[in-house]
Coordinates of C-alpha atoms and ligand atoms in Angstrom, one line a residue:
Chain A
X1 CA 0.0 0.0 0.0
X2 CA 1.6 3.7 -0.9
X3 CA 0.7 5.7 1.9
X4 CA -0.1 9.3 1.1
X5 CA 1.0 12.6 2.9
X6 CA -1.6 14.1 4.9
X7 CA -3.5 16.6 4.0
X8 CA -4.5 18.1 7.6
X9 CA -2.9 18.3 10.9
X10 CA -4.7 19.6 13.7
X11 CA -2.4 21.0 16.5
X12 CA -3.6 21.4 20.0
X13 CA -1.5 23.9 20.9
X14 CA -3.1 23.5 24.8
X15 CA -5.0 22.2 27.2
X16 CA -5.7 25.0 28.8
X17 CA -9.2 26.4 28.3
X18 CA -11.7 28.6 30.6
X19 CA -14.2 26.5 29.7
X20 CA -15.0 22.8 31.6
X21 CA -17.1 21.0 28.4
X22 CA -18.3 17.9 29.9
X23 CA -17.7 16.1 26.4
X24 CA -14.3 17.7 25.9
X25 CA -12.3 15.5 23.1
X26 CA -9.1 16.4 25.1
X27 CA -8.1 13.7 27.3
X28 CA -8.6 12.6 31.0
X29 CA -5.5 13.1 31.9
X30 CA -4.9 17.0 30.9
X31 CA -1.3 18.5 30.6
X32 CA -0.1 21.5 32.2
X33 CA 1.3 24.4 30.8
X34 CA 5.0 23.5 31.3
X35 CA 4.5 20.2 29.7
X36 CA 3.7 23.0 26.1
X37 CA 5.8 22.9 23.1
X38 CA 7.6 26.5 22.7
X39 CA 7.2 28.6 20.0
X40 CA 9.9 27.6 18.1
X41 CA 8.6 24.4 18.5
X42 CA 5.9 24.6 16.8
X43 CA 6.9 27.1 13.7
X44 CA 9.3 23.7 13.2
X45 CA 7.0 21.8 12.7
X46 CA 4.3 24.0 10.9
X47 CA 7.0 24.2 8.3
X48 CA 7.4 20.3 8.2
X49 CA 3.8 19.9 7.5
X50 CA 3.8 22.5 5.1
X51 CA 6.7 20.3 3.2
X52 CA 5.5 17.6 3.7
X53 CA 1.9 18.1 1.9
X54 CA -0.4 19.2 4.6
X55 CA -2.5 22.2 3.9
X56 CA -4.8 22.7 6.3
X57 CA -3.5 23.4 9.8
X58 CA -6.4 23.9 12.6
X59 CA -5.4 25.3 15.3
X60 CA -6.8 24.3 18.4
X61 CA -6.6 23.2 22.0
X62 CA -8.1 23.6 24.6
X63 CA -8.4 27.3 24.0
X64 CA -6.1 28.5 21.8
X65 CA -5.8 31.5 22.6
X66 CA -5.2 30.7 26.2
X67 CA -1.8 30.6 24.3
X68 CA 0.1 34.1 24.6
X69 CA 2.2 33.5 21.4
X70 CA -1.1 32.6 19.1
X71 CA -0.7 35.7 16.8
X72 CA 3.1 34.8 16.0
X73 CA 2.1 30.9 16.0
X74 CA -0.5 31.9 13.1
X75 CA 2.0 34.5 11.3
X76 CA 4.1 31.4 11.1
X77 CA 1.8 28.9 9.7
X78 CA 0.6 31.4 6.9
X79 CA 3.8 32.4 6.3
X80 CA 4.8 28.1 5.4
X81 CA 1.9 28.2 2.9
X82 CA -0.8 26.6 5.4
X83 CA -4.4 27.7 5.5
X84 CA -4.9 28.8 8.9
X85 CA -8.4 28.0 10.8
X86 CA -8.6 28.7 14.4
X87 CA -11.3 26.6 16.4
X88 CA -11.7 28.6 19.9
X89 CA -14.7 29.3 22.2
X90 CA -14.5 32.7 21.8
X91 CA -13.0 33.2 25.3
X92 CA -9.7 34.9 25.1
X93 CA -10.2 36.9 21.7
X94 CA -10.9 41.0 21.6
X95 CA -11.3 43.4 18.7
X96 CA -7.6 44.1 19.3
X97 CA -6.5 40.4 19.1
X98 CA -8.4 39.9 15.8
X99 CA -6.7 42.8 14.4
X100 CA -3.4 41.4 14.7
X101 CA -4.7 37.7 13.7
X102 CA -6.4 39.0 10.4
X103 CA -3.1 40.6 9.9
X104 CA -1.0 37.7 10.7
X105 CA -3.1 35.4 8.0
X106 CA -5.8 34.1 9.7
X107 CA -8.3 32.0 7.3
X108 CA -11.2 30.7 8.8
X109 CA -12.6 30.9 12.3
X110 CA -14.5 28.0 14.1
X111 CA -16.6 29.0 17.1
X112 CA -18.4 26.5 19.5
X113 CA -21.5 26.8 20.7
X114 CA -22.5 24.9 23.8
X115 CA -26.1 26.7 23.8
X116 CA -28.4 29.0 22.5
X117 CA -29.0 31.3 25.3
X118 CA -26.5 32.1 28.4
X119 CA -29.0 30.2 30.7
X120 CA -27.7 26.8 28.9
X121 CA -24.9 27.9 27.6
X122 CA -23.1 28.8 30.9
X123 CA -24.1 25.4 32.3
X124 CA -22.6 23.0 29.4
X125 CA -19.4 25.3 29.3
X126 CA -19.1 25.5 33.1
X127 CA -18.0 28.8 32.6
X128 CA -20.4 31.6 33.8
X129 CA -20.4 34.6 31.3
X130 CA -19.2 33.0 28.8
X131 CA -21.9 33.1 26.5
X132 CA -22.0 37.1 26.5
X133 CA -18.5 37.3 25.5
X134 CA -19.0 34.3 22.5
X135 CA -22.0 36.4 21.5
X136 CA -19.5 40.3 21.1
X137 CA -16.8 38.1 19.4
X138 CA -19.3 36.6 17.4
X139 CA -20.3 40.0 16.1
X140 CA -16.8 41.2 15.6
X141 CA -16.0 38.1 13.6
X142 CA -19.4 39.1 11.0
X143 CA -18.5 42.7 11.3
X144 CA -14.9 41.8 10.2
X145 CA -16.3 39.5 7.6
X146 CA -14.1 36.7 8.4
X147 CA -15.4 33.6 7.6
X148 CA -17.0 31.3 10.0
X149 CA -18.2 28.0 10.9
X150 CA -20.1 27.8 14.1
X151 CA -19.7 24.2 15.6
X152 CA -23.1 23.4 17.6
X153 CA -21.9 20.6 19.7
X154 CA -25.2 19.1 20.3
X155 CA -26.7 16.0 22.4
X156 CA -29.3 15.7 25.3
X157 CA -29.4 18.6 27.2
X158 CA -29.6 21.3 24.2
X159 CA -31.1 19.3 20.6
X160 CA -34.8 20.3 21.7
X161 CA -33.2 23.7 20.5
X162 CA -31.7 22.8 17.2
X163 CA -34.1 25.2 15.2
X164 CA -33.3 27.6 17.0
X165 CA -29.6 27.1 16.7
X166 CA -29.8 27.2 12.9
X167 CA -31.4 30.4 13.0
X168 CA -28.5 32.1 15.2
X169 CA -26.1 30.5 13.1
X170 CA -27.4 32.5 10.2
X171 CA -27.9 35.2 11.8
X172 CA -24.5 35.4 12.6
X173 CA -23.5 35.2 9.0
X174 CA -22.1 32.1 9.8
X175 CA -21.2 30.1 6.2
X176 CA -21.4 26.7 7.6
X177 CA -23.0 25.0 10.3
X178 CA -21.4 21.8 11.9
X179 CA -24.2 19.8 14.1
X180 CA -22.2 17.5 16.0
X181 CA -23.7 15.6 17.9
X182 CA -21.2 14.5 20.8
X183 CA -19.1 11.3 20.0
X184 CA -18.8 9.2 22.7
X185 CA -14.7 9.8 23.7
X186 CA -12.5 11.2 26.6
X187 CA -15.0 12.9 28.8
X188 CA -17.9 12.6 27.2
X189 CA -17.9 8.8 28.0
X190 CA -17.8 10.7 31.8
X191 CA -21.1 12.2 31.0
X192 CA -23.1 9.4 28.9
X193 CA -26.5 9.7 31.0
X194 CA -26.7 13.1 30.6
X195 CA -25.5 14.0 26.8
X196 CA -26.8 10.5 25.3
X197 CA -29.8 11.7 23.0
X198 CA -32.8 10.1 22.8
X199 CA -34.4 8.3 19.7
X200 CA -37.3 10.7 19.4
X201 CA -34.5 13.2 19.7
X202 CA -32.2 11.6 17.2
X203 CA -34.7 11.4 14.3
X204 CA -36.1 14.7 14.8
X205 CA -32.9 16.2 14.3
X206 CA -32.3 14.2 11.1
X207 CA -35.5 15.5 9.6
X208 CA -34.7 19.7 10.9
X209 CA -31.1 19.5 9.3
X210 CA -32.6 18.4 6.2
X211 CA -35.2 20.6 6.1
X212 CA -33.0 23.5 6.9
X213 CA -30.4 22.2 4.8
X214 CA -32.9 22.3 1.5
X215 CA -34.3 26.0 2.6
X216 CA -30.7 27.3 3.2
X217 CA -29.2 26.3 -0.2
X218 CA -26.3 28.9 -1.1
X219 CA -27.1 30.7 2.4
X220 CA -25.4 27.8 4.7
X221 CA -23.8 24.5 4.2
X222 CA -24.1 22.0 6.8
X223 CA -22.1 19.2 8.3
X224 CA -24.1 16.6 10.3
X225 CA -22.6 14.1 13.0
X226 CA -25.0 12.3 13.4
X227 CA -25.7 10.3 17.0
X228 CA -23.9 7.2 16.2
X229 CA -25.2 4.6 18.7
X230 CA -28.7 4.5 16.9
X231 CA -26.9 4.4 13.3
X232 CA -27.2 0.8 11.9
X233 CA -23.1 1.0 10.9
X234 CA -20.5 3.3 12.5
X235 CA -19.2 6.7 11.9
X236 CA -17.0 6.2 8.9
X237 CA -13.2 6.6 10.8
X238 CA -12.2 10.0 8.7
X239 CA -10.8 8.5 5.2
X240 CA -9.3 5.4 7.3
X241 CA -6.7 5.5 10.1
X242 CA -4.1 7.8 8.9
X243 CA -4.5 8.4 5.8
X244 CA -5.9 11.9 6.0
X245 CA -5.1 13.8 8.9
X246 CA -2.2 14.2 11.9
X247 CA -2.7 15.4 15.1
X248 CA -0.6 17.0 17.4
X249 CA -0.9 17.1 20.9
X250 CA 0.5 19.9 23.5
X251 CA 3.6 18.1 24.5
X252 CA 4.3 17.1 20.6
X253 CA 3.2 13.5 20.5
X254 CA 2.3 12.9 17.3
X255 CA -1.2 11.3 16.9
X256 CA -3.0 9.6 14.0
X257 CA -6.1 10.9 15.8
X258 CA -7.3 13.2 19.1
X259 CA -8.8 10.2 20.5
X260 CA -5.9 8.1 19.9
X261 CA -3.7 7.8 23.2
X262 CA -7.7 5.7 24.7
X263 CA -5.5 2.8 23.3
X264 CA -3.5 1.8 25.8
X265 CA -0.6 -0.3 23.6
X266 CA -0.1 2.3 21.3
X267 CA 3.6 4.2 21.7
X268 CA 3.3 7.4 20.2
X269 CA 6.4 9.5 18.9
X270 CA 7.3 13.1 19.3
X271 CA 7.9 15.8 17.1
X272 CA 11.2 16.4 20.1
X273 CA 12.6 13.4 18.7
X274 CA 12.1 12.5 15.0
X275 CA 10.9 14.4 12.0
X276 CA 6.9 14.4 11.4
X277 CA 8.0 12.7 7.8
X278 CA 9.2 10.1 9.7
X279 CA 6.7 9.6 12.0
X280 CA 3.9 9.7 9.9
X281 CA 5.2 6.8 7.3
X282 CA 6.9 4.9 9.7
X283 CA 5.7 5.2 13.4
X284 CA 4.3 2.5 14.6
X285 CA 1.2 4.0 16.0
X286 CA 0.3 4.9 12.0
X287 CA 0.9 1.9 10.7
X288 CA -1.1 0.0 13.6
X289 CA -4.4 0.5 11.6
X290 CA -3.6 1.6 8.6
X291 CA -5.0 0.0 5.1
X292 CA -7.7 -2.8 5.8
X293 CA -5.0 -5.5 6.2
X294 CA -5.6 -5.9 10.4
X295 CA -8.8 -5.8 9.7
X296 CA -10.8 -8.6 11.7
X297 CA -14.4 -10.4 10.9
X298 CA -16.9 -9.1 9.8
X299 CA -15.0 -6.1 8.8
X300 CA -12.2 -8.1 6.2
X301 CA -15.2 -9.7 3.8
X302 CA -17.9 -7.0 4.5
X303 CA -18.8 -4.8 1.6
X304 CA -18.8 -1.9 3.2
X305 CA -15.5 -1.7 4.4
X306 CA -13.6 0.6 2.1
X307 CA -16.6 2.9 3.0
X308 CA -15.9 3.4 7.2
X309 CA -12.7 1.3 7.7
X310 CA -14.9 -1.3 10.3
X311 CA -15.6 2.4 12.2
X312 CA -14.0 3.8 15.2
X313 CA -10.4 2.1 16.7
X314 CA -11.3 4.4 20.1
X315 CA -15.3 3.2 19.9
X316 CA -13.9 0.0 19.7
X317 CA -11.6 0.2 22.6
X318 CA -13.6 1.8 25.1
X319 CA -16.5 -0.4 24.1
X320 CA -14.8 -3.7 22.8
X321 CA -11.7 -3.5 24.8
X322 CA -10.1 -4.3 22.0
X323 CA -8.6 -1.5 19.4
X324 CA -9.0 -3.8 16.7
X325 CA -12.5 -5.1 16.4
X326 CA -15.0 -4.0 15.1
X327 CA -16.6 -0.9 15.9
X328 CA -19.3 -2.0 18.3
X329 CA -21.9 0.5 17.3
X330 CA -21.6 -1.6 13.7
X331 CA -24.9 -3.9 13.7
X332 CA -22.9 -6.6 12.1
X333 CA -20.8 -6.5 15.1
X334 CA -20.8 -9.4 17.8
X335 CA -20.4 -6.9 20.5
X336 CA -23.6 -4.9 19.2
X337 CA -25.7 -6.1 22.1
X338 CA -23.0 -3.6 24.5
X339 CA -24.1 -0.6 22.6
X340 CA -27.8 -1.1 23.2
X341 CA -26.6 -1.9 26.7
X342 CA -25.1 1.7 27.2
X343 CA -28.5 3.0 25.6
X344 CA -30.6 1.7 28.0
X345 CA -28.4 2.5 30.7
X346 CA -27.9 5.8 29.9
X347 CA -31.2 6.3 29.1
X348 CA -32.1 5.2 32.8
X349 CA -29.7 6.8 34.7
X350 CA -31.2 10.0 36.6
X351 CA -28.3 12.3 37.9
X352 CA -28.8 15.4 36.2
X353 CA -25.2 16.6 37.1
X354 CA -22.3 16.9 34.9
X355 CA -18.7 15.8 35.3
X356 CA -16.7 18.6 34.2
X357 CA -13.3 18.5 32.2
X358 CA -10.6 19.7 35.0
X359 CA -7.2 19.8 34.6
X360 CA -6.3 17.0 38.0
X361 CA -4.1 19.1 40.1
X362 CA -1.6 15.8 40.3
X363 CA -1.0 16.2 36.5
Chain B
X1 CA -31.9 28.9 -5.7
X2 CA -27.9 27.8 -6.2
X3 CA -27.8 27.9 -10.2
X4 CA -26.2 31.2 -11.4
X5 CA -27.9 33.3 -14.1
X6 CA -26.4 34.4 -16.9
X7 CA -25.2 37.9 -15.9
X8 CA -24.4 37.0 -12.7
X9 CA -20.8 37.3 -11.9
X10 CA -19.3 34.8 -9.6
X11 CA -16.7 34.7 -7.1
X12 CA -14.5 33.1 -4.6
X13 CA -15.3 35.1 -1.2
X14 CA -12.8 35.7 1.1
X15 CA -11.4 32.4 2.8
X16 CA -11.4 30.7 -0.5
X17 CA -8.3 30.6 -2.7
X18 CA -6.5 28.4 -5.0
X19 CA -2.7 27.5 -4.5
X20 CA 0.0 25.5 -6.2
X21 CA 0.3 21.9 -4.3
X22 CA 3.7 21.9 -4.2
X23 CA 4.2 18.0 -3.6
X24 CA 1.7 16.3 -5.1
X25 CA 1.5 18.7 -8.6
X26 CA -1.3 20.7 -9.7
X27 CA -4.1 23.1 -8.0
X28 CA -6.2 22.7 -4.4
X29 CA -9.1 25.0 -4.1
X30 CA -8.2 25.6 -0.4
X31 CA -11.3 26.7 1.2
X32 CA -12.6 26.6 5.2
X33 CA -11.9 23.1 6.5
X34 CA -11.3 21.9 2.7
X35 CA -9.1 21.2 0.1
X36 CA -10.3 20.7 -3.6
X37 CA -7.9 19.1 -6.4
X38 CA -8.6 20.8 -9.3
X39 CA -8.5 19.3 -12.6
X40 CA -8.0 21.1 -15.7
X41 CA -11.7 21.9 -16.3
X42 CA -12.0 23.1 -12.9
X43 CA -8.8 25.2 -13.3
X44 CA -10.0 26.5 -16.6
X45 CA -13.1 27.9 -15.2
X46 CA -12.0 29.3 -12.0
X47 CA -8.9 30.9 -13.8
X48 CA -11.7 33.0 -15.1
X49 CA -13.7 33.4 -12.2
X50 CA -12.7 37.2 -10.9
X51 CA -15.8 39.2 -9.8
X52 CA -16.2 40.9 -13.4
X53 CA -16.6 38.3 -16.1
X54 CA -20.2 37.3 -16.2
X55 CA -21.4 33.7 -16.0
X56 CA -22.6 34.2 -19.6
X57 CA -18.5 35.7 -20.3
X58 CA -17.2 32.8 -19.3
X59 CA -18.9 30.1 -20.9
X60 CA -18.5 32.4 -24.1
X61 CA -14.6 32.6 -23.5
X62 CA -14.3 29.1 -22.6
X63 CA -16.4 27.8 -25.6
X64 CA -14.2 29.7 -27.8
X65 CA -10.8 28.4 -26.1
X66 CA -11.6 24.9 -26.6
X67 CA -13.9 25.3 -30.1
X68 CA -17.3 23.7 -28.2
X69 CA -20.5 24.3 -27.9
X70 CA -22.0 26.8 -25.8
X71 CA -24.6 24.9 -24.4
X72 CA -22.3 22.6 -23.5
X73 CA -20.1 24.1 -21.6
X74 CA -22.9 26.3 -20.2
X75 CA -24.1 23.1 -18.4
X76 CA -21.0 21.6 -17.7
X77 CA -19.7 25.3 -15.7
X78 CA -22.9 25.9 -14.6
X79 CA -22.9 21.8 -12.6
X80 CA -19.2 22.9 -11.5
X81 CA -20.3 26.3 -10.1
X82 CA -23.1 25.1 -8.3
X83 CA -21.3 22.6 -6.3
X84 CA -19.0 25.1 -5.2
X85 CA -22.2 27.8 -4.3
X86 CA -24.1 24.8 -2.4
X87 CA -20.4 24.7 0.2
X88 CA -20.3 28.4 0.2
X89 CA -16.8 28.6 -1.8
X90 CA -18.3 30.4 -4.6
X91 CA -20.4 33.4 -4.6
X92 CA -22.1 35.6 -7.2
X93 CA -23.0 39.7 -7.7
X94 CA -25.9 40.0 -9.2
Ligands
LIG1 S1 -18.8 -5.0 9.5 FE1 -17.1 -3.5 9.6 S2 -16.8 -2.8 7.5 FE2 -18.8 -3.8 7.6 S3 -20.3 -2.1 8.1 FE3 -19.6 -3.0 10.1 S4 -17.9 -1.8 10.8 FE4 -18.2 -1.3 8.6
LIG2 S1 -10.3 6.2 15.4 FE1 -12.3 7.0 16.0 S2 -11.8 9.0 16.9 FE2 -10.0 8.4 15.7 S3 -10.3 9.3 13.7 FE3 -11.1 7.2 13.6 S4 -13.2 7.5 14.0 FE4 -12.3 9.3 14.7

């Protein structure tokens, strides 16, 4: 198999963020701020990427721009050819920071949005008054005409209020609308009984984004994540394990995904040590799922599997307990009947309190 | 409500440009979260997608390049155009 260089690489560039998002992607254990890669650091390796083939760099965290050195981080990345998109909460920006990141190159904005009013809002991020200070960057960001993507991060709590969410998001000017509907990784998996949709909930929200989606046409695209645990076969893993995209975590361990370091036997390499060409043709974690050749039954004579690579490694881990099986939420899988377990358990559960995403103060 | 009438004239809004791929050859249509290879029909109409030439321009221009018919290449640009108007990568003046 000739493996291809990758087109995107994501660089969480910290963990640190204001906001506690009980379904943060980052993992459990968070790193501190001395555990960062400098600035240096990372210009290095923006302009390996850029060699290398990638084109896209995201720019994310945690909160980005929790990071002091953001502006010159950017400047750098545009400056090695890289379309720069910065996916932030909106906490930490000001009129005078988006001066100097328009300046410096910046692309593309992506903005979260935990809810559609500060009621909500405040109580998925954690973080009280931050949905008054999303809502004045949000209006810088339309005023300046850069172009955004709002990310609704949806599940239990707030898809009741998926119109509505559509209609702030073109309000906002907002070219594209991600619905995502919270995958079940890092803390999320922490906060199942209470972000775990419902079925009524699941298909009505299939029916508003297409609705929407046909009104909308040439107004806003839309990207929708569907709740996988009701789907009859899995999430489709990107375009197959490393084949696409390259992650980057705080510390420099290079990932083939954010959700990558769930599996436990993995050894993951860091941009401290080798070169990211390296890394990504040769490190072990890259090659470990690469291709369709570890492929297990029913995955390796299923028709379908050039279409979602046998679904999520992580899914498969934290549901499975094994990395290489076959994504559990698949309905060809033997380990289907777990995923309707989890349903009805989380379905059942009655807490109506989150766990937070903190940083452990032992970390 | 996407397909682009005749004196419309289109272009790519700000976020969306197109860039030499310097390792694996040809054009990307780099765009928010999105990169497009471009093959030489596509790079023959966006080369003459600039916010003046009409839609009816640059079928005109492009029929006369490559000595086809109109209402070929009317179809052909106007199927091209509209995928990119449906992602938001192309916009028109009316
Ligand atoms: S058996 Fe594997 S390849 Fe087939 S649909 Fe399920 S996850 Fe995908
Ligand atoms: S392994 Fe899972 S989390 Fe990682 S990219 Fe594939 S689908 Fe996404």
């Amino acid at each position: 198999m000739s493996v291809r260089p990758p087109i995107a690489m994501l660089a969480e560039l910290t963990h640190r963020c204001p906001l506690a998002c009980p379904y943060c992607s980052n993992p459990l254990e968070l790193l501190g701020k001395d555990k960062e890669l400098d600035t240096r650091t990372w210009v290095r390796v923006f302009n390996e990427a850029a060699e290398m083939g990638v084109l896209q760099l995201a720019l994310s965290g945690g909160e980005p721009a929790s990071r002091p050195d953001l502006v010159d981080l950017t400047a750098a990345a545009h400056q090695a050819g890289l379309y720069t998109n910065l996916i932030t909460s909106g906490i930490g920006l000001t009129p005078k920071r988006l001066d100097a990141l328009e300046q410096a190159g910046l692309d593309h904005v992506q903005l979260s949005l935990q809810g559609v009013n500060a009621g909500i809002a405040d109580w998925v991020g954690g973080y009280k008054g931050g949905f008054d200070r999303k809502m004045m960057i949000a209006e810088e960001l339309k005023r300046r005409g850069i172009p955004l993507t709002l990310n609704a991060v949806m599940h239990r709590q707030n898809l009741d209020d998926l119109e509505e969410t559509i209609e702030m998001a073109v309000d906002l000017g907002a070219r594209r609308l991600e619905v995502a509907c919270v995958q079940f990784h890092g803390w999320a998996q922490k906060n199942r009984h209470m972000l775990l949709p419902t079925r009524e909930q699941t298909e009505a929200a299939k029916q508003i984004v297409a609705e929407a989606e046909a009104r909308l046409r040439g107004v806003m695209a839309f990207d929708f994540v569907p709740p996988d645990y009701y789907a009859e076969y899995p999430k489709a893993c990107m375009g197959g394990w490393a084949s696409a995209g390259i992650n980057i975590s705080p510390d420099g361990k290079v990932l083939p995904c954010h959700a990558a370091e769930t599996i436990p036997h993995l050894e993951f390499d860091s941009v401290r040590d080798k070169s990211l060409k390296e890394i990504w043709f040769d490190g072990a974690a890259f090659n470990a799922y690469r291709g369709t050749d570890w492929m297990p039954d029913p995955c390796q004579s299923c028709d379908r599997k050039e279409i979602d690579f046998g679904g999520c490694r992580c899914q498969a881990m934290a549901i499975a307990g094994d990395a290489s099986a076959t994504d559990p939420v698949c309905s060809r899988s033997p380990m289907h009947g777990r995923v309707t377990d989890l349903l009805a358990d989380a379905l059942s559960e009655t807490s109506n309190e989150f766990v937070y995403r903190r940083l452990s103060r032992s970390a | 409500m996407l397909e682009i009438g005749h004196s419309d004239r289109p272009y790519l809004p700000r976020g969306v440009r197109i860039v030499e791929d310097r390792v694996r050859g040809g054009r990307i249509l780099l765009a928010p979260e999105k990169a497009v290879a471009l093959d030489a029909i596509g790079e023959a109409i966006l080369d003459r997608v600039n916010g003046e030439a009409t839609f009816g321009a640059i079928v005109k221009d492009l029929a006369d390049t490559y000595e086809a018919p109109q209402g070929q290449i009317a179809a052909d640009v106007q199927r091209f155009m509209m995928g990119l108007r449906s992602r938001i990568f192309l916009r028109v003046k009316t």
